[in-house]
XYZ file of C-alpha atoms in Angstrom:
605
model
C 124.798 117.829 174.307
C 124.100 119.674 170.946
C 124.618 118.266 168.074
C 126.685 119.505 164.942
C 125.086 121.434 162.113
C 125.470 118.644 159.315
C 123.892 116.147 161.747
C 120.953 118.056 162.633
C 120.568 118.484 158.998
C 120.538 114.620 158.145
C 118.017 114.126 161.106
C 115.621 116.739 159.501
C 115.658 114.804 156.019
C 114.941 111.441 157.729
C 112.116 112.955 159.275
C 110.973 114.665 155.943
C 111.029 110.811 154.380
C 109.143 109.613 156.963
C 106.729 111.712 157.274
C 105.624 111.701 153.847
C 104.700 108.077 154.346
C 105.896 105.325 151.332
C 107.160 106.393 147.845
C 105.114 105.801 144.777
C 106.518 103.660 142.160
C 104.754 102.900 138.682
C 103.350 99.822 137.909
C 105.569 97.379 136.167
C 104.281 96.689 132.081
C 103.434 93.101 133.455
C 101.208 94.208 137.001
C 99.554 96.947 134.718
C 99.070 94.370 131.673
C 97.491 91.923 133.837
C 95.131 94.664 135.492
C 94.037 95.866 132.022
C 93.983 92.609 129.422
C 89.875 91.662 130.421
C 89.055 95.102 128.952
C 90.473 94.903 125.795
C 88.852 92.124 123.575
C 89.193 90.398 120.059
C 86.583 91.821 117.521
C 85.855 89.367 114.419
C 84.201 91.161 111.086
C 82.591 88.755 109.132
C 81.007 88.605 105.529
C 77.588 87.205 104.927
C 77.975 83.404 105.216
C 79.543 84.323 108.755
C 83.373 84.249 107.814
C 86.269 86.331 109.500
C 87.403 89.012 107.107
C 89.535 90.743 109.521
C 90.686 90.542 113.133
C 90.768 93.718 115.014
C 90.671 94.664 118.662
C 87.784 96.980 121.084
C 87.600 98.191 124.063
C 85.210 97.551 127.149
C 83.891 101.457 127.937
C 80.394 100.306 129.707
C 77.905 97.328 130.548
C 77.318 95.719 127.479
C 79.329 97.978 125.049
C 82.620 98.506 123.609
C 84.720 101.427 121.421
C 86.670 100.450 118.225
C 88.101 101.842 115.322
C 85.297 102.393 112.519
C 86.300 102.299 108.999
C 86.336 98.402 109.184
C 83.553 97.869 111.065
C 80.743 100.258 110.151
C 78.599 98.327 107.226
C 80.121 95.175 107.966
C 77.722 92.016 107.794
C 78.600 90.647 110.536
C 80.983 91.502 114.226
C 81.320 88.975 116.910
C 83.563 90.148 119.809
C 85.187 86.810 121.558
C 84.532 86.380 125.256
C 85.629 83.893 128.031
C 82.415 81.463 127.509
C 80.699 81.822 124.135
C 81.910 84.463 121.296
C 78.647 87.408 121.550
C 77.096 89.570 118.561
C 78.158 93.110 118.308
C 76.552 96.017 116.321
C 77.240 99.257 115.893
C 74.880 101.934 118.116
C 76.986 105.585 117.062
C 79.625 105.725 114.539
C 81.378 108.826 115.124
C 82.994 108.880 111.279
C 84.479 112.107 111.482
C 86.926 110.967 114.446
C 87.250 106.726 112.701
C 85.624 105.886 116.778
C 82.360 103.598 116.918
C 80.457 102.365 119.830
C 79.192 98.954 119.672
C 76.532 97.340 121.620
C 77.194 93.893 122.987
C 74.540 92.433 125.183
C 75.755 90.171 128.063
C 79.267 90.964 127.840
C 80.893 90.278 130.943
C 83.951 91.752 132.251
C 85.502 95.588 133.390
C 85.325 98.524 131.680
C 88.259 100.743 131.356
C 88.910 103.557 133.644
C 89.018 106.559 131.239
C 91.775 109.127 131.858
C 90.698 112.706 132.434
C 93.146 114.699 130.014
C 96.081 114.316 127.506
C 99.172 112.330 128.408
C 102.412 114.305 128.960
C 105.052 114.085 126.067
C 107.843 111.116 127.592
C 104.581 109.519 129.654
C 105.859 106.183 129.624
C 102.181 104.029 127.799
C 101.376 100.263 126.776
C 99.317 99.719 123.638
C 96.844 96.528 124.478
C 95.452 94.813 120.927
C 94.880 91.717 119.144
C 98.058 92.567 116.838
C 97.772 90.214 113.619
C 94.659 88.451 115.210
C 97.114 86.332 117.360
C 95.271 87.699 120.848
C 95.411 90.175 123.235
C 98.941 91.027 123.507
C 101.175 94.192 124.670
C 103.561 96.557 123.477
C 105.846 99.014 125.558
C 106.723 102.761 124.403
C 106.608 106.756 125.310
C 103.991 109.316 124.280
C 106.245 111.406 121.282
C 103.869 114.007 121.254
C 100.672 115.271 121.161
C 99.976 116.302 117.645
C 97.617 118.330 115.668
C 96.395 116.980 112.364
C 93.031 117.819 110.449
C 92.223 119.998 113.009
C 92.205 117.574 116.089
C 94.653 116.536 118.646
C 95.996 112.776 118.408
C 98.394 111.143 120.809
C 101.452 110.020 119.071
C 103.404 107.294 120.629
C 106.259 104.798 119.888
C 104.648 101.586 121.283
C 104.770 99.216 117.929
C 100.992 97.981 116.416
C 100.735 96.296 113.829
C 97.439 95.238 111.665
C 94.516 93.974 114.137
C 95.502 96.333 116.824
C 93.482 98.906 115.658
C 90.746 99.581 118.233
C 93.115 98.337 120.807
C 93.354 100.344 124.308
C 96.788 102.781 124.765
C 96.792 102.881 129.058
C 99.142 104.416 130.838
C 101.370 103.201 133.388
C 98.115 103.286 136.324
C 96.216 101.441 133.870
C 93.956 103.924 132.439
C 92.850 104.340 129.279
C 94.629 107.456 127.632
C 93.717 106.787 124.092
C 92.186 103.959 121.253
C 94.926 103.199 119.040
C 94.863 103.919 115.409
C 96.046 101.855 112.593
C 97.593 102.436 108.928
C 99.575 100.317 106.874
C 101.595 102.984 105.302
C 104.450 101.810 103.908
C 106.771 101.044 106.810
C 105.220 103.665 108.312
C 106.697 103.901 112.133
C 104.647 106.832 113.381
C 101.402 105.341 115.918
C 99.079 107.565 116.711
C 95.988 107.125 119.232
C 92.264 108.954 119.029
C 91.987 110.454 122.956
C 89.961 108.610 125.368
C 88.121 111.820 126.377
C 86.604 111.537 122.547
C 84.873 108.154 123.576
C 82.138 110.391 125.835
C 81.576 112.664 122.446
C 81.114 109.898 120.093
C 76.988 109.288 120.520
C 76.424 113.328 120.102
C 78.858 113.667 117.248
C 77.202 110.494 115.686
C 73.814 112.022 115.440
C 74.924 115.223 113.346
C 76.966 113.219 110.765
C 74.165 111.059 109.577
C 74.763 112.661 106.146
C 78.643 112.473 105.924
C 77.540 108.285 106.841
C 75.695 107.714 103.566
C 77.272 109.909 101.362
C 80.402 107.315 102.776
C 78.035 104.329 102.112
C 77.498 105.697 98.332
C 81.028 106.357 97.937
C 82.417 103.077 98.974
C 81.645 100.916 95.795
C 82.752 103.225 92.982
C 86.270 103.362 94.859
C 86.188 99.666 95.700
C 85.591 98.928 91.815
C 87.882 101.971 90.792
C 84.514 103.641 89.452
C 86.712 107.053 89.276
C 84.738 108.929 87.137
C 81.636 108.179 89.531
C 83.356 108.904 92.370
C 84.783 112.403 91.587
C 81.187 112.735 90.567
C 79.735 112.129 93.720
C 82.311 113.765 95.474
C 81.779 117.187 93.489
C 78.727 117.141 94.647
C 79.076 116.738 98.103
C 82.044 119.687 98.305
C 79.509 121.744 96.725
C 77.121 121.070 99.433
C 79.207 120.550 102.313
C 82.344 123.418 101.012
C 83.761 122.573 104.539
C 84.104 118.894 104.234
C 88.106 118.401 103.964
C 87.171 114.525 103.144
C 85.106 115.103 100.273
C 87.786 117.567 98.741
C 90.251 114.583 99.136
C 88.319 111.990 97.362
C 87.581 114.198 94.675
C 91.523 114.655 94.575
C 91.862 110.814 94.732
C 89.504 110.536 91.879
C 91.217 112.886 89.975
C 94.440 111.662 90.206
C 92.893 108.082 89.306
C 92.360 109.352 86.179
C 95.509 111.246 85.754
C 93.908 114.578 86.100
C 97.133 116.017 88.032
C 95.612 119.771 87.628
C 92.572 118.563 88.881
C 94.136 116.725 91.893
C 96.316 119.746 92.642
C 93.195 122.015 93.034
C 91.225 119.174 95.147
C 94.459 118.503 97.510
C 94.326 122.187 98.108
C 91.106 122.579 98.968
C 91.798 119.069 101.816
C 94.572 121.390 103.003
C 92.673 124.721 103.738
C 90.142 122.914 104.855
C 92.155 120.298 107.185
C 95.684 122.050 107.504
C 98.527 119.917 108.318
C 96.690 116.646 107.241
C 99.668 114.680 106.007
C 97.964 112.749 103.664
C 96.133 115.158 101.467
C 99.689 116.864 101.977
C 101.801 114.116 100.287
C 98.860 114.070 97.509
C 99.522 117.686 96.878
C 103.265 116.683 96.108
C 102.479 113.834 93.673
C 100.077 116.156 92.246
C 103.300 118.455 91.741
C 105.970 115.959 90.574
C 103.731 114.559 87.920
C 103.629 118.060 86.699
C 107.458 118.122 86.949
C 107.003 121.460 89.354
C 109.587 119.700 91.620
C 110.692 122.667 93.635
C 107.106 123.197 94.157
C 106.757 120.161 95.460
C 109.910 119.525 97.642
C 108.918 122.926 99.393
C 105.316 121.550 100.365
C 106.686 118.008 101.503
C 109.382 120.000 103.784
C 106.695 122.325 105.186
C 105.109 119.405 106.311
C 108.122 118.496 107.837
C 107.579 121.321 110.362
C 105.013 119.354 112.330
C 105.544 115.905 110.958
C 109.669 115.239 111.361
C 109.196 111.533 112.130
C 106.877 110.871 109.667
C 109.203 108.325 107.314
C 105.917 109.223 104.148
C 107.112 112.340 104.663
C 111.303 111.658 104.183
C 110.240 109.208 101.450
C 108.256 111.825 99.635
C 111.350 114.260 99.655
C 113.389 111.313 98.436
C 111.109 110.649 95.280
C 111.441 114.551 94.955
C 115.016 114.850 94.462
C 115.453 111.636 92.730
C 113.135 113.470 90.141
C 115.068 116.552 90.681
C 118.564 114.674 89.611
C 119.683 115.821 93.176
C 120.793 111.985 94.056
C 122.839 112.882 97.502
C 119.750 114.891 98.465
C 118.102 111.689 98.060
C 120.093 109.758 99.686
C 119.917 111.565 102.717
C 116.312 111.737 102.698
C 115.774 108.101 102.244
C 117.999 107.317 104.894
C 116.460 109.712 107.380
C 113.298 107.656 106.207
C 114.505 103.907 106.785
C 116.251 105.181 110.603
C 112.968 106.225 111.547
C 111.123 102.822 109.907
C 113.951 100.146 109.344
C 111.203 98.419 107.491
C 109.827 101.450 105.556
C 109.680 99.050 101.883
C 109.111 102.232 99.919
C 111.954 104.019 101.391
C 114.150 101.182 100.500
C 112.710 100.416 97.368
C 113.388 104.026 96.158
C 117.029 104.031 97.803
C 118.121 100.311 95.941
C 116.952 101.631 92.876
C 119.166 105.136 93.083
C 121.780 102.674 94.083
C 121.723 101.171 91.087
C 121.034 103.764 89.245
C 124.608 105.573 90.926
C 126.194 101.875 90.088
C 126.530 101.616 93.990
C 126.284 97.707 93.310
C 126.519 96.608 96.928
C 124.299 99.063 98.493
C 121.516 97.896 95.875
C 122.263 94.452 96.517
C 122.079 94.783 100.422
C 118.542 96.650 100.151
C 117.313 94.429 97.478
C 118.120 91.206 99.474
C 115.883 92.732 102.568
C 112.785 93.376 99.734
C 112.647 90.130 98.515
C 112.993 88.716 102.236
C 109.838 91.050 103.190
C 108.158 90.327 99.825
C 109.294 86.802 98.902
C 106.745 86.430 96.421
C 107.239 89.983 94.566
C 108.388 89.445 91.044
C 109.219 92.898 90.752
C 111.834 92.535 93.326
C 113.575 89.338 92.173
C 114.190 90.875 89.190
C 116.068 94.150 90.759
C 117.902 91.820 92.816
C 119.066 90.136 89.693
C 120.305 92.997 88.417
C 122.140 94.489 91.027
C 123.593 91.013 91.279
C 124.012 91.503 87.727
C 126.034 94.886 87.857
C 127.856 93.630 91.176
C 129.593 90.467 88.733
C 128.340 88.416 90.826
C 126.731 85.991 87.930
C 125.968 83.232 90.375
C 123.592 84.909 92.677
C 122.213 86.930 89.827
C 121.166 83.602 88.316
C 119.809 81.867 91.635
C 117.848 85.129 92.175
C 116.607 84.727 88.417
C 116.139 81.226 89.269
C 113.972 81.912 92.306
C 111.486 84.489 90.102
C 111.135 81.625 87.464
C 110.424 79.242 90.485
C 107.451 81.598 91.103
C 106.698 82.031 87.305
C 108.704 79.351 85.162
C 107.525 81.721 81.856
C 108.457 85.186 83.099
C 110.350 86.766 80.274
C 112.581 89.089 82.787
C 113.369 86.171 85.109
C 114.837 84.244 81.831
C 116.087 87.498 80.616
C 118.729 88.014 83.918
C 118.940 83.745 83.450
C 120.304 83.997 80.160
C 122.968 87.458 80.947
C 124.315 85.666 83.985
C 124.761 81.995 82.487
C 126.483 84.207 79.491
C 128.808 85.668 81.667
C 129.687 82.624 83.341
C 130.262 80.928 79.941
C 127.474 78.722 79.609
C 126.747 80.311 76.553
C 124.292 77.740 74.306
C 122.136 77.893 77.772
C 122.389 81.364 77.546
C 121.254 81.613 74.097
C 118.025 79.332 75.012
C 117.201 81.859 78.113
C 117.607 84.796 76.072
C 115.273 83.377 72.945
C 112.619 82.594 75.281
C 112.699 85.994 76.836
C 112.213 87.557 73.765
C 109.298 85.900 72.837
C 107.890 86.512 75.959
C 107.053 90.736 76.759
C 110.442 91.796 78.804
C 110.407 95.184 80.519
C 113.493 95.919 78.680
C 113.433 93.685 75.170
C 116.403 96.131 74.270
C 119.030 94.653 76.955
C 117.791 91.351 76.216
C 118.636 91.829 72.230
C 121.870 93.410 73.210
C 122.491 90.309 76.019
C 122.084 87.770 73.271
C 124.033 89.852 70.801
C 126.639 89.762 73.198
C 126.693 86.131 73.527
C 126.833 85.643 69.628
C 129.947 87.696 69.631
C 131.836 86.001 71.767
C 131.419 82.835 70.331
C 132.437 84.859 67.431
C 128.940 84.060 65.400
C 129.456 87.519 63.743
C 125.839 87.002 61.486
C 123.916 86.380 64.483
C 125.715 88.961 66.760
C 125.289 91.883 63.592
C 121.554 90.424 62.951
C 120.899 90.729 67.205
C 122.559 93.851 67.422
C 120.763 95.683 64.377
C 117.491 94.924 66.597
C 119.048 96.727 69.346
C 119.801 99.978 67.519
C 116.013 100.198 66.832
C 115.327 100.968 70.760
C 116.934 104.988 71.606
C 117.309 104.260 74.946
C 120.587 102.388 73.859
C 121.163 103.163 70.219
C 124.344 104.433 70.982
C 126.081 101.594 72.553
C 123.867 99.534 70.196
C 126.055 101.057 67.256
C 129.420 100.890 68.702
C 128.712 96.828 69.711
C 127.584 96.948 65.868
C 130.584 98.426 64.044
C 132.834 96.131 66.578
C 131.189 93.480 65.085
C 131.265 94.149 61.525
C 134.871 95.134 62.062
C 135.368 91.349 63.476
C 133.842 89.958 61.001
C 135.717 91.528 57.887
C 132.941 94.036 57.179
C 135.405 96.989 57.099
C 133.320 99.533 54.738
C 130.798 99.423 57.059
C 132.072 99.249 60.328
C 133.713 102.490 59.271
C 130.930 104.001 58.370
C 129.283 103.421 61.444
C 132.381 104.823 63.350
C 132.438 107.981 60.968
C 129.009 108.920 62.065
C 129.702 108.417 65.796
C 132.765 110.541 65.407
C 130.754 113.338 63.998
C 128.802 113.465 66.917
C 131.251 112.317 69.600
C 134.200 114.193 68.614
C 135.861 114.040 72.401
C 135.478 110.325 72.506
C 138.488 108.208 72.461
C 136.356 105.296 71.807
C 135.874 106.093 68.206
C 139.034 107.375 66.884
C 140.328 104.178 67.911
C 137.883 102.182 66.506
C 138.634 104.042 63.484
C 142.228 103.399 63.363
C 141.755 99.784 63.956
C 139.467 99.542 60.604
C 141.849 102.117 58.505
C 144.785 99.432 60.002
C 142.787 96.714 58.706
C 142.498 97.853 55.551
C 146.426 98.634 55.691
C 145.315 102.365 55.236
C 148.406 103.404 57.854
C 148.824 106.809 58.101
C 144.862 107.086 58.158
C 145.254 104.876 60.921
C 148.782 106.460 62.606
C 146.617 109.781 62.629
C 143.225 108.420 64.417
C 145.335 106.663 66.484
C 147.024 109.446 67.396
C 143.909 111.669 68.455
C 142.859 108.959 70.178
C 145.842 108.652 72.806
C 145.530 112.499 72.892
C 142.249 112.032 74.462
C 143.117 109.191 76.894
C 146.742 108.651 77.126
C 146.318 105.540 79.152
C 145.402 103.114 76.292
C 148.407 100.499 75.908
C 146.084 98.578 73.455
C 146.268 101.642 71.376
C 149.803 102.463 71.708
C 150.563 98.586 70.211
C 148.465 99.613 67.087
C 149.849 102.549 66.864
C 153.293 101.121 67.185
C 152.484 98.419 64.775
C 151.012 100.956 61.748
C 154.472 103.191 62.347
C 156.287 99.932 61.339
C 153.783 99.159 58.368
C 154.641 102.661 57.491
C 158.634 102.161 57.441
C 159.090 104.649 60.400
C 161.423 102.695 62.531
C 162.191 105.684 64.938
C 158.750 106.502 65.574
C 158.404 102.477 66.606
C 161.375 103.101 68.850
C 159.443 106.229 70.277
C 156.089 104.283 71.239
C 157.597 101.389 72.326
C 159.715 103.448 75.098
C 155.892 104.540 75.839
C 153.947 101.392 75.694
C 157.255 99.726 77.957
C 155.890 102.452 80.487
C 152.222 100.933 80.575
C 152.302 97.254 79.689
C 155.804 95.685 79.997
C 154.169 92.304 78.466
C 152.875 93.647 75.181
C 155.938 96.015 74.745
C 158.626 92.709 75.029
C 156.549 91.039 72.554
C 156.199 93.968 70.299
C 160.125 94.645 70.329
C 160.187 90.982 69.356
C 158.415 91.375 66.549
C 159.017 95.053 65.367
C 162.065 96.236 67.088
C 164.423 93.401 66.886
C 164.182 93.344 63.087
C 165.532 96.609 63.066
C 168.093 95.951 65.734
C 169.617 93.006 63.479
C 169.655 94.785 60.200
C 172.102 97.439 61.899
């Protein structure tokens, strides 16, 4: 009997599956962490009298001998790698500088050495970093390769597998347990980008070691100028070494870091450049060559070399902070914005990202924004003045006094003298109405050094005037018009207050001079009508008045005055006229101004 078509078919897949024998499935994160956790061990560096400086994390590549990351190891007094029995002396046989990969001997270590992949990991490879993260022990992290990028020339594995300090030197295997690359560590602001040095590197390291015995000492002779921000000595020594070595990218970037140590931007520029030629795409010397720019205010310059580097380097959150600094400088503050953003999706906990977008919040008088980013700063850096008093502020600008004073509270809890903790302390507890308290907070701050002694003049002239101590309030605000940062509002608070307190010539002096230079600002013809009322000058008055309300139509404070100087001037229809408008915008003041200046009128009839 024959069978049908679509049988036959189904028979001939069965016998395909068969015959290729069982699938392959990848290892589970667990089976391949277990198979690979021996080879990666705990690396101490310690100072002369034998104490951990840092924690980091190596990699068994041979009998006896391990790879790790370099800069932290190579001159160190002392590295002890931890092992099952008895912790055992490591030091360093090849430091390959160039590539940050060292080779350290470690006689009688026991244990496995990693099985080295041949070649590059595919982008989407699924990998597991294996490190001492934080010095807590050999732990692991899941994630993909990203990509396999080039930068200064070479080819790093980038990967989304999270490290953190201490994992440096750590092992990234992939999902058969081999050992695809050494991870790489930076603490770089939030930075979110990991990248690992090739495994196929660890079999150059010895040769490549050999040739750079120069590029080692010069390192050695550079380290303690930098370390004791010798600048001058360093650009020194690293002039000398670019003329040597032209081709060295790394001495053209200290010289730039000197340089812009010093705040030689030129100087910088030229060095950055010469990193960049020499190592193109190095994101680093890259970002250099931007601050080089905005602290020449070329800011186009500069946003067009941050957004080249964008070309190679999208999920690089330095990168999207960078352009956010750039158009915060360029007054471009949605550009900004979006930038930032972009920066804080890619590293949630990118700190400069956020610290740049909470200030522009603040700065746009987007209270709640600033508030919500500020909060997350001081929760990462609990013991950052700077922060406290942002949050403050926001808090501050937000009205909400009460927090603004607890986070006041909390800097002065971490220095009880700090003269911008007792600064916000004394403008929230005034605008609560615990005014004498306020008056305390705000003396001390000024004889301390505030950031801003202007706002806390103007804070305490504020809380003179409104328990209507004119004196005090004229004496507080006179100090404030001395700072031109807020002379301006300085002046109007000033003639407010001599108007209040009966000083009438002068207020209106003050008022006249504002008017000659803010001709299109309500604010000041009303201010003058109110003196030129005062002084029972009413058709003065009636006619400021009037220019002001032609300016901003919306003022029902004005239209009373205005309604009251028409009656001091005997014009009862005009009263009739502005009360019809003032009913319009404030039915309360208009039924007590017909009581008092309309219904006069209405009985004489």
């Amino acid at each position: 009997m024959s069978l049908p078509l679509r049988s036959l078919a189904l028979l001939s897949a069965v016998a395909v599956l068969l015959s290729a024998g069982p699938p392959a499935f990848a290892a589970s994160p667990q089976t391949v962490f277990e198979q690979v956790a021996g080879q990666v061990r705990e690396l101490e560096v310690l100072d002369a009298a034998g104490q951990v400086l840092a924690a980091l994390s190596a990699v068994t590549i041979g009998e006896a001998q391990v790879v790790t990351q370099c800069d932290l190891v190579d001159g160190a007094a002392g590295l002890r790698l931890r092992a099952e029995a008895s912790p055992r002396v490591a030091r360093v046989a090849h430091a390959d500088v160039r590539r940050n990969l060292c080779l350290l001997d470690v006689p009688g270590l026991p244990g496995p050495p990693a099985v080295l992949a041949t070649g590059l990991p595919a982008a989407g490879a699924r990998v597991l970093a294996v490190g001492n993260a934080l010095g807590l022990g050999v732990g692991v992290s899941d994630g993909v390769v990203a990509a396999i990028r080039e930068i200064g020339g070479e080819r790093l594995i980038q990967h989304t597998a999270p490290v953190a300090p201490g994992s440096q030197g750590g092992g990234l295997f992939d999902d058969g347990g081999r050992l695809v690359g050494v991870i790489r560590y930076r603490k770089l602001a939030g930075q979110n980008v990991n990248f690992a040095a090739p495994a196929a590197w660890i079999a150059e390291i010895a040769e490549r070691a050999a040739a750079q015995g120069e590029l080692r000492e010069w390192r050695r002779q550079a380290v303690a100028p930098e370390g004791e921000a010798r600048w001058a000595e360093l650009a020194a020594l690293a002039a000398r070494r670019s003329e040597r070595v032209a081709d060295d990218p790394e001495a053209w970037f200290w010289l730039a870091v000197a340089s812009e140590a010093q705040g030689d931007w030129p100087a910088a520029e030229r060095a950055y450049r010469q990193a960049l030629v020499r190592a193109p795409g190095d994101v680093t010397s890259g970002l250099g060559l931007a601050r080089a720019r905005i602290n020449q205010e070329r800011f186009d310059e500069a946003l067009a070399g941050a957004r080249e580097l964008l070309a190679s380097q999208r999920e690089d959150t330095r990168v999207w902070t960078m352009i956010g600094w750039i158009e915060i400088r360029r007054g471009q503050a949605p550009a900004a914005a979006d930038a930032l953003a972009e920066a804080m999706r890619l590293a949630p906990w990118n700190t400069g990202a956020q610290h740049l977008a909470a200030t522009l919040a603040v700065n746009r008088r987007d209270w709640p924004t600033g508030v919500r980013l500020f909060r997350q700063l001081t929760r990462a850096e609990p013991a950052n003045a700077l922060l406290w008093i942002q949050l403050a502020e926001a808090q501050y600008g937000a009205q909400d006094y009460e927090r603004a004073l607890a986070a006041a509270e909390q800097l002065l809890a971490l220095s009880p003298e700090h003269a911008d903790g007792l600064l916000w302390k004394g403008a929230a507890l005034s605008a609560l109405g615990r005014r004498q308290e306020a008056i305390e907070a705000l003396r001390a701050a000024l004889a301390g050094a505030p950031a801003s002694p202007v706002l806390a003049w103007l804070a305490l002239a504020n809380t003179y005037y409104a328990l209507r101590l004119f004196p005090e309030a004229i004496a507080a605000y006179r100090q404030a018009e001395k700072f031109a940062s807020h002379r301006e509002a300085a002046q109007d608070s000033l003639g407010i207050a001599l108007k209040d307190a009966g000083q009438f010539d002068a207020a209106l002096q003050l008022f006249e001079a504002a008017k000659a230079k803010r001709p299109e600002d309500p604010f000041v013809w009303r201010q003058i009508g109110f003196v030129n009322a005062a002084l029972g000058r009413s058709e003065l008055a009636i006619a400021a008045l009037e220019q002001s309300l032609k300016l901003d139509a919306k003022q029902a404070k004005v239209w009373h005055a205005l309604l009251e100087s028409y009656h001091a001037a005997g014009r009862p229809d005009d009263v009739r006229r502005v009360h019809a408008r003032l009913l319009e915008l404030d039915r309360v003041h208009a039924e007590q101004a017909y009581r008092d200046y309309l219904l006069p009128y209405e009985s004489a009839r």
